[in-house]
Amino acid sequence: DLNISGTPFEKPRRTSDKKIIGRVEELAQQKGWTMSQVALSWVASKVTAPITGANTVSLQIFEISMNAR
């Protein structure tokens, strides 16, 4: 059971949102990745130029290297 809560300014999570978050978490644990790496991998498979949230060059290099696996 996911205990997912956001700030008072966020929209409430729908059941479908919780299922997706749960599946991403499950895949991350299976692969030994972070949830953001799973998400970036999914985005990279759907679009040609994903926008990463990494704010340093070293984080961007790390995230890109994870997508190459």
Short mmCIF file of C-alpha atoms in Angstrom, two decimals:
data_model
loop_
_atom_site.label_atom_id
_atom_site.label_comp_id
_atom_site.label_asym_id
_atom_site.label_seq_id
_atom_site.Cartn_x
_atom_site.Cartn_y
_atom_site.Cartn_z
CA ASP A 1 0.00 0.00 0.00
CA LEU A 2 1.52 3.27 -1.10
CA ASN A 3 1.57 6.13 1.34
CA ILE A 4 1.92 8.95 -1.18
CA SER A 5 1.23 12.46 -0.07
CA GLY A 6 2.14 15.75 -1.65
CA THR A 7 1.89 19.35 -0.64
CA PRO A 8 -1.48 21.04 -0.12
CA PHE A 9 -0.93 22.75 -3.49
CA GLU A 10 -0.76 19.51 -5.49
CA LYS A 11 -3.70 17.76 -7.06
CA PRO A 12 -4.81 14.62 -5.22
CA ARG A 13 -3.31 11.41 -6.57
CA ARG A 14 -5.76 9.27 -8.54
CA THR A 15 -5.82 5.49 -8.25
CA SER A 16 -4.17 5.26 -11.67
CA ASP A 17 -1.38 7.62 -10.51
CA LYS A 18 -0.70 5.42 -7.49
CA LYS A 19 -0.55 2.30 -9.67
CA ILE A 20 1.99 3.91 -11.99
CA ILE A 21 4.11 5.15 -9.10
CA GLY A 22 3.99 1.70 -7.52
CA ARG A 23 5.08 0.03 -10.78
CA VAL A 24 7.94 2.50 -11.25
CA GLU A 25 9.07 1.84 -7.68
CA GLU A 26 8.89 -1.93 -8.28
CA LEU A 27 10.96 -1.70 -11.48
CA ALA A 28 13.52 0.55 -9.78
CA GLN A 29 14.00 -1.97 -6.99
CA GLN A 30 14.32 -4.87 -9.45
CA LYS A 31 16.97 -3.09 -11.50
CA GLY A 32 18.77 -1.36 -8.63
CA TRP A 33 17.94 2.02 -10.16
CA THR A 34 16.31 5.14 -8.77
CA MET A 35 12.72 5.87 -9.70
CA SER A 36 13.89 8.87 -11.73
CA GLN A 37 16.19 6.60 -13.75
CA VAL A 38 13.25 4.32 -14.56
CA ALA A 39 11.19 7.34 -15.58
CA LEU A 40 13.99 8.75 -17.74
CA SER A 41 14.47 5.37 -19.40
CA TRP A 42 10.76 5.25 -20.22
CA VAL A 43 10.80 8.81 -21.57
CA ALA A 44 13.90 8.09 -23.65
CA SER A 45 12.09 5.17 -25.27
CA LYS A 46 9.17 7.46 -26.21
CA VAL A 47 10.83 10.71 -27.30
CA THR A 48 14.16 11.65 -28.85
CA ALA A 49 15.14 14.48 -26.49
CA PRO A 50 14.09 13.94 -22.85
CA ILE A 51 14.43 16.87 -20.48
CA THR A 52 16.23 15.84 -17.31
CA GLY A 53 15.80 17.46 -13.94
CA ALA A 54 19.46 17.11 -13.03
CA ASN A 55 20.94 20.48 -12.18
CA THR A 56 24.64 19.59 -12.36
CA VAL A 57 26.75 18.17 -15.15
CA SER A 58 27.76 15.16 -13.04
CA LEU A 59 24.10 14.26 -12.39
CA GLN A 60 23.27 14.66 -16.07
CA ILE A 61 26.16 12.37 -17.06
CA PHE A 62 25.04 9.82 -14.47
CA GLU A 63 21.44 9.86 -15.67
CA ILE A 64 22.50 9.57 -19.31
CA SER A 65 24.80 6.65 -18.52
CA MET A 66 21.91 4.83 -16.82
CA ASN A 67 19.82 5.18 -19.97
CA ALA A 68 22.55 3.45 -21.98
CA ARG A 69 22.11 0.21 -20.02
#
